[in-house]
Coordinates of C-alpha atoms in Angstrom, one line a residue:
M1 CA 37.0 5.2 12.0
S2 CA 38.5 3.5 8.7
P3 CA 37.7 -0.1 7.7
N4 CA 40.1 -2.7 9.0
P5 CA 40.5 -5.6 6.4
F6 CA 41.4 -9.2 7.7
S7 CA 43.6 -10.4 4.9
K8 CA 44.0 -10.6 1.3
T9 CA 42.8 -14.1 1.1
I10 CA 39.4 -12.9 2.1
P11 CA 37.7 -10.3 -0.1
F12 CA 37.1 -7.1 1.7
R13 CA 33.3 -6.3 1.7
P14 CA 32.2 -2.7 2.4
G15 CA 28.7 -1.9 4.2
N16 CA 27.6 -1.5 7.8
P17 CA 25.4 -3.8 9.9
T18 CA 21.6 -3.1 10.0
H19 CA 19.0 -4.9 12.1
L20 CA 16.6 -7.7 10.6
L21 CA 14.4 -8.5 13.6
N22 CA 14.2 -8.4 17.3
Y23 CA 12.1 -10.0 19.9
M24 CA 9.4 -8.1 21.8
S25 CA 8.4 -9.8 25.2
L26 CA 4.7 -10.0 26.0
G27 CA 5.1 -11.3 29.5
D28 CA 4.0 -14.8 30.4
D29 CA 6.7 -16.3 28.5
S30 CA 5.3 -15.0 25.3
G31 CA 6.4 -12.6 22.8
A32 CA 6.6 -11.5 19.3
V33 CA 9.4 -11.5 16.6
L34 CA 9.4 -8.0 14.8
L35 CA 11.1 -7.8 11.3
D36 CA 12.5 -4.4 10.2
E37 CA 11.2 -3.0 7.1
Q38 CA 14.4 -1.1 5.8
A39 CA 16.1 -4.9 6.0
L40 CA 13.2 -6.5 4.4
R41 CA 13.7 -3.7 1.5
I42 CA 17.2 -4.4 1.1
L43 CA 16.6 -8.2 0.4
K44 CA 13.8 -7.3 -1.8
K45 CA 16.1 -5.7 -4.0
I46 CA 18.4 -8.6 -4.6
Q47 CA 17.6 -10.1 -8.1
E48 CA 20.3 -13.0 -8.4
P49 CA 19.7 -16.5 -6.6
I50 CA 20.2 -15.5 -2.9
A51 CA 22.7 -17.4 -0.5
V52 CA 22.3 -16.5 3.2
I53 CA 25.2 -17.4 5.8
T54 CA 24.1 -17.0 9.4
V55 CA 26.5 -17.4 12.4
V56 CA 24.8 -18.5 15.6
G57 CA 26.5 -20.0 18.9
S58 CA 27.1 -19.2 22.6
Y59 CA 27.1 -15.6 23.6
R60 CA 30.8 -13.9 24.2
R61 CA 32.8 -16.7 22.2
G62 CA 33.8 -14.5 19.1
K63 CA 30.4 -15.3 17.1
S64 CA 30.1 -11.8 15.9
Y65 CA 34.0 -11.3 15.0
F66 CA 33.8 -14.7 12.9
A67 CA 31.0 -13.3 11.1
N68 CA 33.1 -10.2 10.3
T69 CA 36.0 -12.5 8.9
L70 CA 33.3 -13.7 6.2
L71 CA 33.2 -10.2 5.3
G72 CA 37.1 -10.0 5.2
R73 CA 37.3 -7.6 7.9
H74 CA 37.9 -7.2 11.7
D75 CA 35.1 -4.7 12.0
G76 CA 31.5 -4.8 11.0
F77 CA 29.3 -6.6 13.2
K78 CA 29.4 -5.1 16.7
L79 CA 31.9 -6.6 19.1
G80 CA 31.7 -6.3 22.7
S81 CA 33.9 -6.7 25.6
S82 CA 31.4 -7.4 28.6
V83 CA 30.1 -10.5 29.9
D84 CA 26.8 -9.7 28.3
G85 CA 25.9 -10.6 24.7
C86 CA 26.3 -7.9 22.2
T87 CA 24.2 -8.5 19.2
K88 CA 20.5 -8.5 20.1
G89 CA 18.3 -10.0 17.7
I90 CA 19.3 -10.6 14.3
D91 CA 21.5 -8.5 12.2
I92 CA 22.3 -8.5 8.7
W93 CA 24.8 -7.0 6.3
D94 CA 23.3 -4.0 4.5
T95 CA 25.4 -4.8 1.3
P96 CA 24.6 -8.4 0.0
F97 CA 27.7 -9.2 -2.1
Y98 CA 28.3 -11.2 -5.3
H99 CA 29.9 -14.7 -5.1
K100 CA 29.9 -17.0 -7.9
D101 CA 26.4 -16.5 -9.8
K102 CA 24.8 -15.8 -6.3
R103 CA 23.9 -12.8 -3.8
V104 CA 25.3 -13.4 -0.1
V105 CA 23.6 -12.2 2.8
V106 CA 25.5 -12.3 6.4
I107 CA 23.4 -12.6 9.2
D108 CA 25.1 -12.2 12.9
C109 CA 22.6 -14.1 15.3
E110 CA 22.4 -12.9 18.9
G111 CA 23.9 -15.6 21.3
I112 CA 21.4 -18.3 22.0
D113 CA 22.3 -18.8 25.9
D114 CA 22.3 -15.3 26.8
P115 CA 21.4 -15.3 30.4
N116 CA 18.9 -12.5 29.7
Q117 CA 17.0 -14.2 26.8
E118 CA 13.7 -15.8 27.3
V119 CA 13.4 -19.5 26.8
P120 CA 10.7 -19.1 23.9
W121 CA 13.0 -16.4 22.1
A122 CA 16.0 -18.3 22.1
N123 CA 14.0 -21.6 20.6
K124 CA 12.2 -19.5 17.9
L125 CA 15.4 -17.8 17.3
F126 CA 17.5 -20.9 16.2
I127 CA 14.2 -22.3 14.4
L128 CA 14.1 -19.2 12.2
C129 CA 17.9 -19.4 11.5
L130 CA 17.7 -22.9 10.5
A131 CA 14.6 -22.2 8.2
I132 CA 15.9 -19.4 6.5
S133 CA 19.9 -20.5 6.2
S134 CA 21.8 -21.7 3.5
T135 CA 24.9 -22.4 5.8
L136 CA 24.5 -22.2 9.5
I137 CA 27.6 -21.8 11.2
Y138 CA 27.3 -23.0 14.9
N139 CA 30.3 -21.3 17.0
I140 CA 30.9 -23.3 20.1
N141 CA 34.0 -23.6 22.6
G142 CA 36.8 -25.8 21.2
I143 CA 37.0 -28.0 24.2
I144 CA 33.8 -29.5 23.7
G145 CA 32.0 -29.9 27.4
R146 CA 28.7 -31.8 28.3
D147 CA 27.2 -28.0 28.0
D148 CA 28.1 -27.6 24.3
I149 CA 26.9 -31.5 23.6
E150 CA 23.5 -30.8 25.2
K151 CA 23.1 -27.3 23.0
L152 CA 23.9 -29.2 20.0
F153 CA 21.5 -32.1 20.8
L154 CA 19.0 -29.4 21.5
M155 CA 19.7 -28.0 18.2
T156 CA 18.6 -31.5 16.6
K157 CA 15.5 -31.7 18.7
I158 CA 14.5 -28.0 17.4
V159 CA 14.4 -29.4 14.0
S160 CA 11.7 -31.7 14.9
L161 CA 9.5 -28.4 15.6
I162 CA 9.8 -28.2 11.8
Q163 CA 7.5 -29.6 9.4
P164 CA 9.8 -30.6 6.6
P165 CA 8.8 -30.8 2.8
N166 CA 9.0 -34.5 2.6
D167 CA 12.4 -34.5 3.7
H168 CA 15.3 -32.4 5.2
K169 CA 17.0 -31.1 2.4
F170 CA 15.6 -27.7 3.3
L171 CA 18.0 -27.7 6.0
P172 CA 21.1 -25.7 5.7
N173 CA 24.9 -26.7 5.5
L174 CA 26.0 -27.1 8.9
V175 CA 29.7 -25.8 9.9
V176 CA 30.9 -26.1 13.4
L177 CA 33.4 -24.1 14.5
L178 CA 35.5 -25.2 17.6
R179 CA 37.0 -21.8 18.9
D180 CA 40.2 -21.6 20.8
F181 CA 41.0 -25.1 19.8
Q182 CA 44.3 -25.8 21.5
L183 CA 44.9 -29.6 21.0
D184 CA 46.7 -31.0 18.1
S185 CA 44.7 -30.9 15.3
P186 CA 42.9 -34.6 14.5
P187 CA 43.5 -36.4 11.0
D188 CA 39.7 -35.4 10.3
F189 CA 37.8 -32.8 12.8
V190 CA 34.4 -34.4 11.5
E191 CA 35.4 -37.8 13.1
Y192 CA 36.7 -36.2 16.0
F193 CA 33.6 -34.1 16.6
L194 CA 31.3 -37.1 16.3
N195 CA 33.3 -39.1 18.6
R196 CA 33.3 -36.7 21.0
L197 CA 29.8 -36.2 20.7
S198 CA 29.0 -39.8 20.7
K199 CA 30.9 -40.4 24.0
V200 CA 28.4 -38.1 25.8
N201 CA 25.2 -38.1 23.7
E202 CA 24.9 -40.9 21.2
D203 CA 21.5 -39.6 19.8
A204 CA 22.9 -35.9 19.3
A205 CA 25.8 -37.3 17.0
K206 CA 23.3 -39.8 15.2
D207 CA 20.6 -37.0 14.4
I208 CA 23.3 -34.4 13.1
T209 CA 24.2 -36.7 10.8
K210 CA 20.6 -37.8 9.8
F211 CA 19.4 -34.3 9.4
F212 CA 22.5 -32.5 8.0
K213 CA 23.4 -33.9 4.7
K214 CA 26.5 -31.7 4.6
F215 CA 28.4 -30.5 7.5
N216 CA 31.9 -29.7 8.3
V217 CA 34.0 -28.8 11.7
Y218 CA 36.9 -26.6 12.0
G219 CA 39.2 -26.0 14.7
I220 CA 40.0 -22.4 15.2
P221 CA 43.1 -21.5 17.9
H222 CA 43.3 -19.0 20.2
P223 CA 44.3 -15.5 18.5
G224 CA 47.5 -15.6 20.3
I225 CA 47.0 -11.9 21.8
R226 CA 46.8 -10.4 25.1
Q227 CA 43.7 -10.2 27.0
D228 CA 43.5 -6.2 26.7
A229 CA 44.0 -6.4 23.2
M230 CA 41.1 -9.3 23.0
R231 CA 38.7 -6.4 24.2
N232 CA 39.2 -4.4 21.1
M233 CA 39.3 -7.2 18.1
S234 CA 37.6 -4.8 15.8
E235 CA 40.8 -2.5 15.8
V236 CA 43.4 -5.3 15.9
D237 CA 46.0 -5.4 12.9
T238 CA 46.2 -8.9 11.7
D239 CA 49.9 -9.0 12.0
Q240 CA 49.3 -8.9 15.6
L241 CA 47.4 -12.4 15.6
D242 CA 48.7 -15.5 16.0
P243 CA 49.8 -16.9 12.2
S244 CA 48.2 -20.4 12.8
F245 CA 44.8 -18.4 14.0
V246 CA 44.8 -16.2 10.8
E247 CA 45.5 -19.5 8.6
K248 CA 42.6 -21.6 10.2
I249 CA 40.2 -18.5 9.6
E250 CA 41.3 -18.2 6.3
E251 CA 40.8 -21.9 5.6
A252 CA 37.3 -21.9 7.2
V253 CA 36.2 -18.7 5.4
T254 CA 37.2 -20.1 2.1
N255 CA 35.5 -23.8 2.2
I256 CA 32.5 -22.2 3.4
F257 CA 32.0 -20.0 0.6
D258 CA 33.4 -23.0 -1.9
D259 CA 30.5 -25.0 -0.2
L260 CA 27.8 -22.3 -0.3
H261 CA 24.8 -22.9 -2.4
P262 CA 21.8 -20.5 -2.6
K263 CA 18.6 -20.7 -0.6
Y264 CA 16.4 -23.2 -2.3
L265 CA 12.5 -23.4 -2.6
N266 CA 12.2 -27.1 -4.0
A267 CA 14.7 -27.2 -6.8
S268 CA 14.4 -23.3 -7.2
P269 CA 16.9 -21.1 -6.0
M270 CA 15.3 -17.9 -4.1
T271 CA 15.6 -14.4 -5.4
G272 CA 15.5 -11.5 -3.0
V273 CA 11.6 -11.2 -3.3
A274 CA 11.1 -14.9 -2.9
F275 CA 13.2 -14.9 0.3
A276 CA 11.9 -11.9 2.0
E277 CA 8.2 -13.3 1.6
F278 CA 9.4 -16.7 2.9
L279 CA 11.0 -14.9 5.9
E280 CA 8.0 -12.8 6.5
R281 CA 5.9 -16.0 6.2
C282 CA 8.1 -18.1 8.6
V283 CA 7.6 -15.1 11.3
V284 CA 3.8 -15.0 11.1
Q285 CA 4.2 -19.1 11.8
I286 CA 6.5 -18.5 14.6
N287 CA 4.4 -15.6 16.0
D288 CA 1.0 -17.4 15.9
P289 CA 0.6 -18.9 19.6
S290 CA -1.5 -21.8 18.3
N291 CA 1.2 -23.2 16.2
T292 CA 3.4 -26.0 17.9
M293 CA 5.4 -26.2 14.4
L294 CA 7.1 -24.3 11.7
S295 CA 5.4 -25.6 8.7
I296 CA 7.8 -25.4 6.1
P297 CA 5.3 -26.8 3.2
S298 CA 2.9 -23.8 3.8
A299 CA 5.7 -21.2 3.9
Y300 CA 7.0 -22.8 0.8
E301 CA 3.4 -22.7 -0.9
A302 CA 2.7 -19.1 0.5
T303 CA 6.0 -17.8 -0.8
I304 CA 5.5 -19.4 -4.2
S305 CA 2.3 -18.0 -4.9
Y306 CA 3.5 -14.7 -3.3
A307 CA 6.7 -14.8 -6.1
A308 CA 4.3 -16.0 -8.8
Q309 CA 2.2 -12.8 -7.9
K310 CA 5.1 -10.4 -7.9
A311 CA 6.2 -11.7 -11.1
Y312 CA 3.2 -11.4 -12.7
E313 CA 2.9 -7.6 -11.7
S314 CA 6.4 -6.7 -12.7
C315 CA 6.6 -8.6 -16.0
L316 CA 3.0 -7.5 -17.0
E317 CA 4.1 -4.0 -16.3
L318 CA 7.6 -4.6 -18.6
Y319 CA 5.3 -6.0 -21.5
N320 CA 2.9 -3.0 -21.2
E321 CA 5.8 -0.3 -21.1
M322 CA 7.3 -1.7 -24.2
M323 CA 3.8 -2.1 -26.1
D324 CA 3.1 1.3 -24.8
H325 CA 6.4 2.9 -26.1
M326 CA 5.2 1.5 -29.5
S327 CA 2.1 3.4 -29.0
L328 CA 3.7 6.6 -28.4
E329 CA 4.8 6.4 -32.2
G330 CA 1.1 6.9 -32.9
F331 CA -1.4 4.3 -34.3
P332 CA -1.9 3.0 -37.0
I333 CA 1.1 0.8 -37.3
S334 CA 1.2 -2.0 -39.8
W335 CA 0.7 -5.5 -38.5
D336 CA 4.0 -6.7 -39.1
K337 CA 5.5 -4.2 -37.0
F338 CA 2.8 -4.7 -34.2
E339 CA 3.6 -8.5 -33.9
D340 CA 7.6 -7.6 -34.1
V341 CA 7.1 -5.3 -30.9
H342 CA 4.6 -8.2 -29.5
N343 CA 7.1 -10.6 -29.9
T344 CA 10.3 -8.6 -28.5
A345 CA 8.1 -7.6 -25.5
F346 CA 6.6 -11.1 -24.9
E347 CA 10.2 -12.7 -25.2
E348 CA 11.9 -10.1 -22.6
A349 CA 8.7 -10.6 -20.1
L350 CA 8.5 -14.2 -20.6
K351 CA 12.1 -14.3 -19.8
N352 CA 11.7 -12.3 -16.8
F353 CA 8.6 -14.2 -15.5
I354 CA 10.4 -17.6 -15.9
Q355 CA 13.3 -16.1 -13.8
Q356 CA 11.2 -14.9 -11.2
I357 CA 8.6 -17.6 -10.6
I358 CA 9.7 -20.8 -8.5
G359 CA 7.9 -24.0 -7.5
S360 CA 7.6 -27.5 -8.9
V361 CA 7.8 -28.0 -12.6
D362 CA 3.9 -28.4 -13.0
Q363 CA 3.5 -25.3 -10.8
I364 CA 5.8 -23.3 -13.2
Q365 CA 3.8 -24.7 -15.8
T366 CA 0.5 -23.6 -14.4
F367 CA 2.0 -20.4 -14.0
Q368 CA 3.3 -19.7 -17.2
K369 CA 0.2 -20.6 -18.8
T370 CA -1.8 -17.8 -16.7
F371 CA 0.8 -15.5 -17.4
R372 CA 0.5 -15.8 -21.2
D373 CA -3.5 -15.6 -21.1
K374 CA -2.8 -12.3 -19.2
I375 CA -0.3 -11.1 -22.1
T376 CA -3.0 -12.2 -24.3
D377 CA -5.5 -10.1 -22.8
I378 CA -3.1 -6.8 -22.8
K379 CA -2.2 -7.7 -26.3
D380 CA -5.7 -8.0 -27.4
Q381 CA -6.0 -4.4 -26.0
F382 CA -3.8 -3.0 -27.9
Y383 CA -4.9 -4.8 -31.0
M384 CA -8.1 -3.0 -30.5
K385 CA -6.6 0.5 -30.6
N386 CA -4.4 -0.3 -33.5
S387 CA -7.5 -2.2 -35.6
S388 CA -9.5 0.9 -34.8
A389 CA -6.8 3.5 -35.8
M390 CA -6.3 1.0 -39.2
R391 CA -10.0 1.2 -40.1
E392 CA -10.0 5.0 -39.5
Y393 CA -6.8 5.6 -41.7
H394 CA -8.6 3.3 -44.7
E395 CA -12.0 5.0 -44.3
G396 CA -10.2 8.3 -44.6
W397 CA -8.4 7.5 -47.8
A398 CA -11.0 5.5 -49.1
H399 CA -13.5 8.5 -49.1
K400 CA -10.8 10.9 -50.3
L401 CA -9.9 8.7 -53.3
W402 CA -13.6 8.2 -54.0
K403 CA -14.2 11.7 -54.0
E404 CA -11.1 12.2 -56.3
H405 CA -11.9 9.5 -58.7
V406 CA -15.6 8.7 -58.8
A407 CA -17.8 11.0 -56.9
H408 CA -17.5 13.8 -59.7
G409 CA -19.0 11.5 -62.3
L410 CA -22.3 10.8 -60.0
E411 CA -23.5 14.2 -60.3
V412 CA -26.4 14.5 -62.7
E413 CA -24.9 17.1 -64.7
N414 CA -21.8 15.0 -65.2
L415 CA -22.6 11.4 -65.2
F416 CA -20.1 9.0 -66.2
D417 CA -21.1 6.3 -69.5
T418 CA -20.4 2.8 -68.8
D419 CA -16.6 2.8 -69.9
Q420 CA -15.8 6.0 -67.7
F421 CA -17.3 4.6 -64.5
E422 CA -15.6 1.4 -64.9
E423 CA -12.3 3.1 -65.8
A424 CA -13.0 5.3 -62.4
I425 CA -13.6 2.4 -60.4
A426 CA -10.3 0.7 -61.5
L427 CA -8.7 4.1 -60.8
F428 CA -9.8 4.3 -57.5
E429 CA -8.9 0.8 -56.5
Q430 CA -5.4 1.3 -57.8
A431 CA -4.8 4.7 -56.0
Y432 CA -6.2 2.9 -52.8
E433 CA -4.1 -0.1 -53.3
T434 CA -1.0 2.2 -52.8
K435 CA -2.4 3.9 -49.8
V436 CA -3.5 0.2 -48.0
M437 CA -1.5 -0.7 -45.1
P438 CA -1.8 -4.9 -45.4
G439 CA -4.6 -6.2 -42.9
Q440 CA -8.1 -7.0 -42.5
E441 CA -9.2 -3.4 -42.1
A442 CA -8.2 -2.6 -45.4
I443 CA -9.9 -5.2 -46.9
Q444 CA -13.0 -4.6 -44.8
V445 CA -13.4 -0.8 -45.7
L446 CA -13.2 -1.9 -49.4
N447 CA -15.8 -4.4 -49.1
E448 CA -18.2 -1.9 -47.4
F449 CA -17.4 0.2 -50.3
K450 CA -18.5 -2.3 -52.8
T451 CA -21.5 -3.0 -50.7
N452 CA -22.7 0.6 -50.0
Q453 CA -21.1 2.8 -52.5
Y454 CA -20.4 0.7 -55.6
K455 CA -24.1 -0.4 -55.2
D456 CA -25.5 2.9 -55.1
A457 CA -23.4 4.2 -57.9
I458 CA -24.5 1.3 -60.1
K459 CA -28.3 2.0 -59.5
L460 CA -28.0 5.5 -60.1
L461 CA -26.8 5.0 -63.3
N462 CA -29.2 2.3 -64.2
T463 CA -31.8 4.5 -63.1
Y464 CA -30.5 7.2 -65.4
G465 CA -30.5 4.8 -68.3
I466 CA -26.7 4.9 -68.7
L467 CA -26.3 1.3 -67.5
R468 CA -28.7 -1.4 -69.1
E469 CA -30.3 -3.6 -66.6
E470 CA -28.2 -6.8 -67.5
R471 CA -25.1 -4.7 -67.3
A472 CA -26.0 -3.2 -63.8
N473 CA -26.7 -6.6 -62.7
E474 CA -23.6 -8.1 -64.2
M475 CA -21.5 -5.4 -62.6
L476 CA -23.4 -5.7 -59.0
A477 CA -22.8 -9.7 -59.3
R478 CA -18.9 -9.2 -60.1
Q479 CA -18.6 -6.6 -57.2
E480 CA -20.3 -9.1 -54.9
A481 CA -18.1 -12.1 -56.0
E482 CA -14.8 -9.9 -55.6
K483 CA -16.3 -9.0 -52.0
K484 CA -16.8 -12.5 -51.1
Y485 CA -13.0 -13.4 -52.6
Y486 CA -11.6 -10.9 -50.6
E487 CA -13.5 -11.8 -47.4
I488 CA -12.2 -15.5 -47.7
L489 CA -8.8 -14.3 -48.7
Q490 CA -8.7 -11.9 -45.4
E491 CA -9.9 -15.0 -43.2
E492 CA -7.3 -17.1 -44.9
E493 CA -4.4 -14.4 -44.2
Q494 CA -5.7 -13.5 -40.7
L495 CA -5.5 -17.5 -39.7
K496 CA -2.1 -17.6 -41.4
A497 CA -0.9 -14.8 -39.2
E498 CA -2.4 -16.3 -36.2
I499 CA -1.2 -19.6 -36.3
N500 CA 2.4 -17.9 -37.2
N501 CA 2.2 -15.8 -34.0
V502 CA 1.1 -18.8 -32.1
K503 CA 3.9 -21.0 -33.2
I504 CA 6.5 -18.1 -32.4
E505 CA 5.1 -17.8 -29.2
N506 CA 5.0 -21.5 -28.3
E507 CA 8.7 -21.7 -29.4
K508 CA 9.6 -19.0 -27.0
V509 CA 7.7 -20.5 -24.3
Q510 CA 9.0 -24.1 -25.0
N511 CA 12.8 -22.7 -24.9
Q512 CA 12.1 -20.6 -21.7
L513 CA 10.7 -23.6 -19.7
E514 CA 13.1 -26.2 -21.1
E515 CA 15.9 -23.6 -19.8
K516 CA 14.1 -23.3 -16.4
V517 CA 13.6 -27.0 -15.9
K518 CA 17.3 -27.9 -17.2
G519 CA 18.4 -25.6 -14.3
M520 CA 16.0 -27.0 -11.9
E521 CA 17.4 -30.2 -12.6
E522 CA 21.1 -29.1 -12.5
C523 CA 20.4 -27.6 -9.1
L524 CA 19.0 -31.3 -8.0
R525 CA 22.1 -33.0 -9.7
N526 CA 24.5 -30.7 -7.9
Q527 CA 22.8 -30.9 -4.5
E528 CA 23.0 -34.8 -4.5
Q529 CA 26.4 -34.7 -5.8
Q530 CA 27.3 -32.6 -3.0
I531 CA 25.8 -35.3 -0.5
R532 CA 27.3 -38.1 -2.3
E533 CA 31.0 -36.8 -2.1
D534 CA 30.4 -35.8 1.4
C535 CA 29.5 -39.2 2.3
Q536 CA 32.1 -40.7 0.3
S537 CA 34.7 -38.3 1.9
R538 CA 33.2 -39.4 5.5
L539 CA 33.5 -43.0 4.3
N540 CA 37.2 -42.7 3.1
N541 CA 38.0 -40.9 6.4
M542 CA 36.6 -43.5 8.5
Q543 CA 38.4 -46.1 6.3
D544 CA 41.9 -44.2 7.1
Q545 CA 41.0 -44.0 10.8
L546 CA 40.4 -47.5 10.9
I547 CA 43.6 -48.7 9.2
R548 CA 45.6 -46.2 11.2
T549 CA 44.2 -47.8 14.3
L550 CA 45.0 -51.1 13.1
E551 CA 48.6 -50.1 12.2
K552 CA 49.2 -48.9 15.9
K553 CA 47.5 -51.9 17.7
P554 CA 50.3 -54.5 18.4
S555 CA 50.4 -57.9 17.3
F556 CA 49.3 -61.1 20.0
W557 CA 53.1 -62.1 20.1
D558 CA 54.3 -58.6 20.5
S559 CA 52.0 -58.2 23.4
V560 CA 53.3 -61.3 24.9
K561 CA 57.1 -60.4 24.4
D562 CA 56.0 -57.1 26.1
L563 CA 54.7 -58.9 28.8
V564 CA 57.7 -61.0 29.4
G565 CA 59.6 -57.8 30.0
S566 CA 63.0 -59.2 28.9
V567 CA 65.3 -59.5 25.5
A568 CA 66.0 -63.1 27.0
G569 CA 62.5 -63.8 27.5
A570 CA 61.5 -62.7 24.1
N571 CA 64.5 -64.8 22.8
V572 CA 63.3 -67.9 24.4
L573 CA 59.8 -67.3 23.0
E574 CA 61.2 -66.8 19.5
N575 CA 63.3 -70.1 19.8
F576 CA 60.1 -71.8 21.2
L577 CA 58.4 -70.6 18.1

């Protein structure tokens, strides 16, 4: 069957539903939540910040259909026409889609009051949805009855079974859908909803405003089609639906996406790997019979550590690959090129690492320090390989050039005189200089020649009387002085290079950390701004409602006139006044 788009206003999202988790009953009112590995793999592939929209609520109330409209389609998640719930466990859309710098995952949850459910499963299901969602859509009957209100009150009490991280900012945006709403639309659905809620259960209304800093309410009218067509909503054409139904669906979906934020861990948005780990940690806690609460802090800490470990693995591998590519060209390479390749690889690996890690600023700084230490260890391994190749390279050339310029004049039948020897040494050093790759290895090899070959040659010529004792000692002293000079020069150059390299790395780390912290601060500001705007909007609506109420309320004397009941009586009163 071909896909069935909902409307042009809501983008059509290709894909199919797939199972995320289910519940296995173990008897005696106990059971275990089971995660699907294929669905977890889908989540782990998400590299952008992840946002999760979960649709929950009563079974057989169009919950799955609304989940489909979030995808811009009538079909998608399975719909049913029987009295039994259709969705079992939790299904996700297998193709997370991109929306405003984040990847969106839509979740369709089993009806929370399915008569075939076990009570522990219903509670665990709802707790899990509260913990993992960015936006939780609660789908209930448009005519708010006592039963619906009691379910909402139960929802707020379930929140108390979650140990929060210092506050309730981990809770999702709450959206309440009033389905088949037949009354005239109130000026403000949120105030209408809270008023209805307060009349039956004041605590429920207070808890919702306390726990959910951002929530909205939408009245969705009846689709306006016959009962037989309602049984096949996945196949219906949008033109068959009541325009007001389509309009309200479009309005709700558009606003839900406008208000959608990533799933945060503290001030850091989670990516797929972190979210999948967080989900698994929550499931482990829920399945533990000794746990009476879902501890968000412990799940957070485990997720933070896991995300850091995965970031270490992937980013160190990236650094290794880039450095390996350099080594394929063959060692030795110049130290300038070595540092250029390292800096490029380090910057790329660091950028990816900082993007992947989550947690507080202090935790992030600790992670990056550990990461940098690990990078240094890997760099040192490549350094030793290149240094060894460098030494071998210079030793090879030194021996070759010594043989070419000096060795033949140290044979007994061809011994140099003093001038010839000094000229040969000068030619050797000049030729060596043309082959040198700058670095400590070149100086070390030359100094070793001064210590060994030079001394042996001078002693040989001195033994045969070609060099006088004074001249030989003078040459040995000069070679020793040059050796020490080059050693000092080598140490100085090496120290300068190390300082420069550390400076470059520090700048890269500082820039990446500043960008990360700036992003976290921006996330916090956006969250706080969103809360302030929502509170101000509610306050404005309450003031408007109060003004409308006062305008409609009759004055005292108008009431007296009405009580008099006649124009004449009213005139008498007016004359009296």
